[in-house]
Structure formats: C-alpha cells, structure tokens
PDB file of C-alpha atoms in Angstrom:
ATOM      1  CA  UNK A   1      28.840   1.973 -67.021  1.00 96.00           C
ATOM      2  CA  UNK A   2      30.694   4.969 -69.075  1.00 96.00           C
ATOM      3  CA  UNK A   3      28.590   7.750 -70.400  1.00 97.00           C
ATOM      4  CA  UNK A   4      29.928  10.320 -72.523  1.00 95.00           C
ATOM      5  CA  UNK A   5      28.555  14.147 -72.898  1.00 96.00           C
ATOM      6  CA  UNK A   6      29.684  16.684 -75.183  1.00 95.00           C
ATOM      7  CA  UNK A   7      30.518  19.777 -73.292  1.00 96.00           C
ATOM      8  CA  UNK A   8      31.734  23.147 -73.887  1.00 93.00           C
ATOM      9  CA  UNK A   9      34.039  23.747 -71.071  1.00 95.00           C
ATOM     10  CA  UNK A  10      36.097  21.500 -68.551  1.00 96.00           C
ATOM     11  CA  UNK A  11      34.458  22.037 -65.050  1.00 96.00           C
ATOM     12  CA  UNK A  12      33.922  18.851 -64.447  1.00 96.00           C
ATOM     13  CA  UNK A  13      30.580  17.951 -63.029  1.00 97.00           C
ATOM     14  CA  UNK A  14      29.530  21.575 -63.390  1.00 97.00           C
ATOM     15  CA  UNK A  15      30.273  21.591 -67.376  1.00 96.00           C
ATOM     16  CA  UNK A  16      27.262  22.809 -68.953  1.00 95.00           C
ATOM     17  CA  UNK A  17      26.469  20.590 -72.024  1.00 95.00           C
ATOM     18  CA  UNK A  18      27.186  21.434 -75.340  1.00 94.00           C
ATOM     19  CA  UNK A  19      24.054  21.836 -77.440  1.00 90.00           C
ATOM     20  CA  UNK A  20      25.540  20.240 -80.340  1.00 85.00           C
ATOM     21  CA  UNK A  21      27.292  16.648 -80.145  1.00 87.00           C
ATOM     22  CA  UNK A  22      29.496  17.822 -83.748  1.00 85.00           C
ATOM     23  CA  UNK A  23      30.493  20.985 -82.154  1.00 87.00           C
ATOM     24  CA  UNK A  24      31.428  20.150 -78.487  1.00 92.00           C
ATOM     25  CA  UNK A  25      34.900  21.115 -77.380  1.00 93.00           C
ATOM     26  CA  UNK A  26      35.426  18.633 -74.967  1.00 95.00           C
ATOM     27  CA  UNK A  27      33.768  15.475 -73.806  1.00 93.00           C
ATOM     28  CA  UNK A  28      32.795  14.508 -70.271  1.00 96.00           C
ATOM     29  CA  UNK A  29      33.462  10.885 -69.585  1.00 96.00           C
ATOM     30  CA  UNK A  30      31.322   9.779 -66.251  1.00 97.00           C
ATOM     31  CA  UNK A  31      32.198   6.413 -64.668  1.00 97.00           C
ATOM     32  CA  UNK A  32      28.622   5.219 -62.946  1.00 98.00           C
ATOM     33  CA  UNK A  33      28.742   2.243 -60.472  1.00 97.00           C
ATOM     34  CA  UNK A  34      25.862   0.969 -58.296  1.00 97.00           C
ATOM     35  CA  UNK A  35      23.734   4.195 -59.638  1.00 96.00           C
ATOM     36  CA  UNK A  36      26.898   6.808 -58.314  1.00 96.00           C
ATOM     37  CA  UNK A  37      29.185   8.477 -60.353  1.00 97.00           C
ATOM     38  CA  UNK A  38      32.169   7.407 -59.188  1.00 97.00           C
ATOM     39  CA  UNK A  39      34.929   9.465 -61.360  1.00 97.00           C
ATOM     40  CA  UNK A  40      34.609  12.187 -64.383  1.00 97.00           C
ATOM     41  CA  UNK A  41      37.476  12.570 -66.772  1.00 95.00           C
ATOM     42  CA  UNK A  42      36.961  15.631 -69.717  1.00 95.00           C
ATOM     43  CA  UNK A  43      38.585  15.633 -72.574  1.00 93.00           C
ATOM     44  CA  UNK A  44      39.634  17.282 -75.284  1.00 91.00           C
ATOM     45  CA  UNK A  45      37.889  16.541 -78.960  1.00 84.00           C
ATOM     46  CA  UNK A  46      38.426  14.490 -81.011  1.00 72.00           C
ATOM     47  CA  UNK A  47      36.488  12.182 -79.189  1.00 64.00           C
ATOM     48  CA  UNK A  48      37.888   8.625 -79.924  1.00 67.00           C
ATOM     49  CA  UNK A  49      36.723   5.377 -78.496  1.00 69.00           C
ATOM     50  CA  UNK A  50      37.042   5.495 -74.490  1.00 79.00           C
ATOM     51  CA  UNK A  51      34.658   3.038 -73.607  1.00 86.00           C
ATOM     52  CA  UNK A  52      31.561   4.289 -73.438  1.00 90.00           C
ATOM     53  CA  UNK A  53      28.377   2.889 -73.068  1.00 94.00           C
ATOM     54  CA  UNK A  54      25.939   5.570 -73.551  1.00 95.00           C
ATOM     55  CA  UNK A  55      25.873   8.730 -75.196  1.00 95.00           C
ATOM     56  CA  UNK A  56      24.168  11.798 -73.879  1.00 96.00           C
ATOM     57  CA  UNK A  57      23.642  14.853 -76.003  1.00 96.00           C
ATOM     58  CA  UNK A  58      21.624  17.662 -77.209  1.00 95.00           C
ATOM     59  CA  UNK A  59      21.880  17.499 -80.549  1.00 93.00           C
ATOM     60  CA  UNK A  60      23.741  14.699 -82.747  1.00 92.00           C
ATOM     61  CA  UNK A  61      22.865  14.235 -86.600  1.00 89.00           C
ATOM     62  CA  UNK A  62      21.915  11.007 -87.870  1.00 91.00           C
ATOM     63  CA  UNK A  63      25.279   9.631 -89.177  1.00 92.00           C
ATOM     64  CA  UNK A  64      26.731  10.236 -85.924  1.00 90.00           C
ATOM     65  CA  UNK A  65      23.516   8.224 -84.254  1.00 93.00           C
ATOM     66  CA  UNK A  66      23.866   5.594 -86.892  1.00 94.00           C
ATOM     67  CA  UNK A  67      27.822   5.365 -85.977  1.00 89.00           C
ATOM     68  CA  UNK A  68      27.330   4.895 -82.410  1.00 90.00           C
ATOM     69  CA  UNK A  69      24.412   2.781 -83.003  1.00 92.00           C
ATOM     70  CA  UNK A  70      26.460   0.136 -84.818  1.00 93.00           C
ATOM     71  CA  UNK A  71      28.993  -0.007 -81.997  1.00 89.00           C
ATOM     72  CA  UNK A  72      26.278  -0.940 -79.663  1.00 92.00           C
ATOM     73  CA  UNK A  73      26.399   2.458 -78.174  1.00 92.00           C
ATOM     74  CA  UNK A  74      23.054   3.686 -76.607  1.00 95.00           C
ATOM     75  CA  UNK A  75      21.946   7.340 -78.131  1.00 96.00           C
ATOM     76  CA  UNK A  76      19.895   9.939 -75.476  1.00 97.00           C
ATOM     77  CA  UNK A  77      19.203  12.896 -77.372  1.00 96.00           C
ATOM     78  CA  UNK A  78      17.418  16.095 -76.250  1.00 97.00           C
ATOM     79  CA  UNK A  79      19.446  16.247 -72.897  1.00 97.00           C
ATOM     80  CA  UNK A  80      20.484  19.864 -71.167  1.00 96.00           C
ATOM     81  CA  UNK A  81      21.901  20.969 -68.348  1.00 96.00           C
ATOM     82  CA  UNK A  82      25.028  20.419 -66.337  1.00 97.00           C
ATOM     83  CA  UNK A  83      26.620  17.040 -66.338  1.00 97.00           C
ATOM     84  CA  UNK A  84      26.095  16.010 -62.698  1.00 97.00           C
ATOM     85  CA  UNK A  85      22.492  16.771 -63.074  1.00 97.00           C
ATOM     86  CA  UNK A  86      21.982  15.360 -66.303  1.00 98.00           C
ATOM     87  CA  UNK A  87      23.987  11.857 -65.149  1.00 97.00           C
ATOM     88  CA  UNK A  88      22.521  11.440 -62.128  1.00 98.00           C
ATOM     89  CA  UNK A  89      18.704  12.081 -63.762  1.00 98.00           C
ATOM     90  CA  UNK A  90      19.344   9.364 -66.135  1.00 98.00           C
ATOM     91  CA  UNK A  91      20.621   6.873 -63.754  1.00 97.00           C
ATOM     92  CA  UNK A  92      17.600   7.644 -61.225  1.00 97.00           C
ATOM     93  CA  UNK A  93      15.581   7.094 -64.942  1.00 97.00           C
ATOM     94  CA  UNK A  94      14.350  10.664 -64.756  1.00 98.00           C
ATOM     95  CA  UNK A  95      16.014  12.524 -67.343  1.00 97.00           C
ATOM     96  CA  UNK A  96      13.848  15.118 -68.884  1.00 96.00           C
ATOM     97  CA  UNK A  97      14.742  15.682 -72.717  1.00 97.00           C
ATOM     98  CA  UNK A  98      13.610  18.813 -74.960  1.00 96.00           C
ATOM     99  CA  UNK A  99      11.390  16.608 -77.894  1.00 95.00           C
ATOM    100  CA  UNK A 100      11.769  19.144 -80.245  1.00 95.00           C
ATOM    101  CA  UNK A 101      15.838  19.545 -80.138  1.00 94.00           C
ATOM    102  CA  UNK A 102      16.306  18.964 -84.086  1.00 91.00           C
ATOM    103  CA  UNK A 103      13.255  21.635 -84.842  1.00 93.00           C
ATOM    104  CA  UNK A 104      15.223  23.974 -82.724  1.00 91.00           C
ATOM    105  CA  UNK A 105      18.878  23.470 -84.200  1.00 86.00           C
ATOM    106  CA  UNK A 106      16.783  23.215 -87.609  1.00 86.00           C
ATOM    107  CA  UNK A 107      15.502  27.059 -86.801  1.00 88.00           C
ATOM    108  CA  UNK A 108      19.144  28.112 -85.434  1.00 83.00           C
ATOM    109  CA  UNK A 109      20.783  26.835 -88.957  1.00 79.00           C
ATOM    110  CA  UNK A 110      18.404  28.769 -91.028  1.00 83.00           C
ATOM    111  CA  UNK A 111      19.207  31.370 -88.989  1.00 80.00           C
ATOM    112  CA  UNK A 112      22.711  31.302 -89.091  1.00 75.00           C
ATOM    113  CA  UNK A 113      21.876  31.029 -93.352  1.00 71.00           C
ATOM    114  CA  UNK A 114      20.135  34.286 -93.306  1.00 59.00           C
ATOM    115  CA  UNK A 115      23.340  35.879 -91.057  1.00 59.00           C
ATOM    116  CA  UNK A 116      25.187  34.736 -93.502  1.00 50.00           C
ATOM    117  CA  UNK A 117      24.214  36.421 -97.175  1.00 49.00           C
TER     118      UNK A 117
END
C-alpha cells in the first residue's frame, strides 16, 4: 500500500506534517508492506498521481476529498505529527486524529481575515 502525507519539509520519516493538505510543500510518499514501511520518497508539489492508496492529512477541503474520493482514494483527516509516527499508527489501526481540525483552520482563516484589513 502507498500513503501520501503533505509535509512541510523533506526529512524523510522525521517530516513533520503539514497542517494543510492545499498548502503542503512537499509530499511524503510511504511504501507499507506486511504492516512495515518499507521505503519513503518526498516530493516536491504539485502532487500528481503516484499511486497512492490513502491519503493522510490535517486539513484538506472538500473538493480535494471529493477528488480523491472519486479515484478510489481513501481520505484520513485530522492526522499530526511526524510521518513515521503517523504511518506506523495507522497501520497498527491506532492513529489518533484532532476531531475538530476544520473548526480550528476555520478560527486560523478568520484570523488571518482580521490580520489582513
């Protein structure tokens, strides 16, 4: 299985995860087999097709979730952390997501209005 994470900088397993899927400079893709990651490859965005299976984010707004959903692409949102942790909790089925992920990027946009005017 392929699972692809948006991620802010290119250290591999240690990449901390970007906390928006849209804004993500690079993408970690993580090659599981028999429940072990097996090989990471990070890229630069755009992210084009490269296989993947799953998709594990943060954030991701609903067109993006309806894209990936059409391709038969799986959608975990509400993920943090580095990507070795965050890969290797959702393979042992024990990834811990933040529920309230759009209410916070919600509450950063407004806030990023106010900065604004």
């Amino acid at each position: 299985m392929r699972i692809a994470l948006p991620v802010d900088e290119d250290l591999g397993l240690e990449s901390p995860m970007s906390g928006h899927f849209g804004r993500a400079r690079y993408f970690a893709l993580v090659d599981v087999e028999d429940n072990e990651i097996k090989d990471i490859e990070v890229i630069p965005v755009p992210f084009k097709e490269h296989g993947a299976e799953v998709v594990i984010v943060y954030g991701m707004g609903r067109r993006a979730m309806e894209y990936f959903n059409q391709l038969g692409i799986t959608v975990v949102t509400g993920a943090y952390g580095k990507v070795g942790d965050v890969v290797k909790a959702f393979i042992e089925q024990v990834l811990e997501v933040d529920p309230y992920w759009k209410e916070k990027i919600e509450r950063e946009k407004e806030k990023e209005g106010h900065c604004r005017h």
